[in-house]
Amino acid sequence: MSHQGEQDYSLTFDRLVIVSNRLPITVSKDEDNGGWQFRQSIGGLVTALTSVLKKRKGMWIGWPGITEEANLDGLLARASDELGYTMRSISLDKEELDLYYFGFSNEVMWPLFHDLQSNCNFDPAYWYEYQVVNQKFAKVIAENIGPNDYIWIQDYHLVMVAKELRRLGVKNKMGFFLHIPFPSPDAFIRMPWRVQILEALLEYDLLGFQTPRDRNNFVYCMEAVLRGFRVDTRRQVATISTPKRKIQVGSFPISIDYKEFASVAASEEVANMSNQLRRAMHNRCILLGVDRLDYSKGIPEKLRAFRNMLERYSDLHNKLALIQIVVPSREDIPGYQTLLSEIEGLVGEINGEFSQPGWVPVQYMFRNFERAEILAYYRASDIAVITPLKDGMNLVAKEYCAAHADNKGVLILSEFAGSAIQFRKNALLVNPYDIEGIADAMYRAYEMDLQEQKWRMRKLRRSIARRDVYWWVNFFLQTAASDVAVPR
Ligand code: F6P
């Protein structure tokens, strides 16, 4: 189907209602007049959903990103006019945000679902507030929908919303997409509220996961924890039948707006910045890491591997450099501060040990970047090193390839990123816990001849172009629409 092609699901539902923790805008104080201003968030998900929401005259419901009490009606009306669909905001005060977002979402769900149980803090107060805030979302949704709207809930912050909506008597079709991995039963059963979480997920009509592995883990967890249902996994989209209803369960690998990325990366502005960067690095081979500050991203492991490579392959000294960009995130959580100190300590140690006049092996940056700048870094670098300990998909891998129109460049990718399934043949896959293995992959990437680079990169790019974020949205919504015959 073409991206702009008529979508079958448009005949099935009236409006599409997207619900996510954050609205697709960032609200901030206007320094000049003290009022509120907004900026549209960038990213493939927002772009892809915006195009569907515009067509369907849809709605996006979420938190506007501030905890101050404020009347945002005027601002949201302006944003809705500008973006072409309606927006409704959920206000959260500081305590709600602390317990629901930093607490349950990011100190329980996030680490547990990324197999990092030692980072979990199963504080019951987090769980209670998570339910209260999910109820709050449900109430606003119920007040704003029509009977034939499709409600699509995004991500781990909002698992309980369908259950709360059903309690309010809402009968609409509802889908849920989990952007992060789903853990195996061994990890999941540690969750004190495992029954409630799984039962709440069964209130949706369609459950979407990033990979078949996540989907299967969900089914295995169901089998380990709940009783009284049947699973049919014979089709690509499985079904779970309970005495009350049928739920579709599938894998829908998310992607990027490939064409848009490739075209901005090819722009003169990005080309100039990229050339400047290469000159600044004296045309040395550039290895690049771009990660949000998160312990799931394997940044210390990557730095240790880089150090190991410098120790074992001294012929590479002065010939290459690692540019590591770390984007600030969730800094109110103690574990993130510890991670930041660890990263900064390692960068200091490596540079202290190996730097020479005119050569600093690790160039480390901890700040936010404009998208054009990031694209310039992608374009300028020879090797991307992406080593998450676990990741739902990892869109940096896709963005890096989309930016390489010249088909040069090598992708080193953790086998525990969701994208490794799609890229397993043409990326250099590594185990992020295997420091020497990553170091060897870096060396191999450095040595790889242009012909092999191009042959691999062409295939990587083709597969991203074929399954971009529009394909993802269509695939999910068409699956949702195909379910109309399934009785409730
Ligand atoms: O990967 C899950 C995710 O929620 C992304 O959707 C988001 O970009 C990232 O984590 C950071 O999210 P936040 O800053 O809202 O915690």
XYZ file of N, CA and C and ligand atoms in Angstrom, residues 21-22 45 63 101-102 106 110 114 155-157 179-180 210 292 294 297 328-330 336 391-393, ligand 1:
91
model
N 1.518 9.288 27.280
C 1.894 10.046 28.472
C 2.125 11.506 28.112
N 2.950 11.754 27.093
C 3.215 13.142 26.688
C 2.412 13.499 25.464
N 7.086 9.076 15.083
C 5.774 8.690 15.603
C 4.796 9.852 15.456
N -0.296 14.398 28.583
C 0.205 15.386 29.554
C 1.048 16.417 28.812
N 4.989 8.781 37.110
C 5.932 8.783 35.982
C 7.336 8.358 36.426
N 7.942 9.150 37.347
C 9.290 8.773 37.787
C 9.223 7.462 38.567
N 8.894 4.523 35.637
C 10.327 4.491 35.351
C 11.214 3.876 36.433
N 9.839 0.271 33.675
C 10.987 0.422 32.757
C 12.111 -0.575 33.073
N 13.035 -4.115 30.974
C 14.331 -4.173 30.291
C 15.263 -5.191 30.952
N 2.056 2.842 25.099
C 3.171 2.609 26.020
C 2.861 2.313 27.498
N 3.963 2.016 28.179
C 3.928 1.388 29.497
C 3.406 2.274 30.620
N 3.288 3.574 30.350
C 2.753 4.456 31.395
C 1.250 4.238 31.594
N 5.968 0.239 23.462
C 7.185 0.656 22.750
C 8.442 0.004 23.321
N 8.342 -0.531 24.526
C 9.529 -1.143 25.160
C 9.384 -2.673 25.099
N 6.726 -4.918 19.877
C 7.720 -4.566 18.860
C 8.186 -5.776 18.049
N 20.068 8.305 24.561
C 19.458 8.992 25.680
C 20.164 8.497 26.947
N 20.480 6.613 29.736
C 19.673 5.536 30.325
C 20.560 4.315 30.548
N 20.902 1.541 27.927
C 21.539 1.799 26.622
C 22.952 1.231 26.488
N 20.305 14.287 27.748
C 19.775 14.258 29.132
C 18.365 13.679 29.204
N 18.080 12.940 30.274
C 16.771 12.299 30.413
C 16.558 11.833 31.852
N 15.347 11.975 32.367
C 14.910 11.408 33.661
C 15.930 11.610 34.791
N 19.971 7.353 37.426
C 20.425 8.050 36.219
C 21.609 8.956 36.546
N 16.531 -3.205 24.335
C 15.857 -2.036 23.763
C 14.636 -2.512 22.990
N 13.530 -1.756 23.105
C 12.308 -2.126 22.382
C 12.589 -2.249 20.897
N 13.121 -1.194 20.285
C 13.453 -1.220 18.864
C 14.837 -0.634 18.633
O 11.248 4.175 24.521
C 10.155 4.531 25.258
C 10.044 6.033 25.442
O 8.896 6.334 26.192
C 10.039 6.778 24.140
O 8.767 6.808 23.565
C 10.569 8.121 24.541
O 11.171 8.780 23.475
C 11.603 7.749 25.589
O 11.160 6.540 26.155
C 11.811 8.834 26.638
O 10.627 9.080 27.260
P 10.360 10.115 28.430
O 11.354 11.223 28.308
O 8.965 10.571 28.184
O 10.490 9.365 29.695
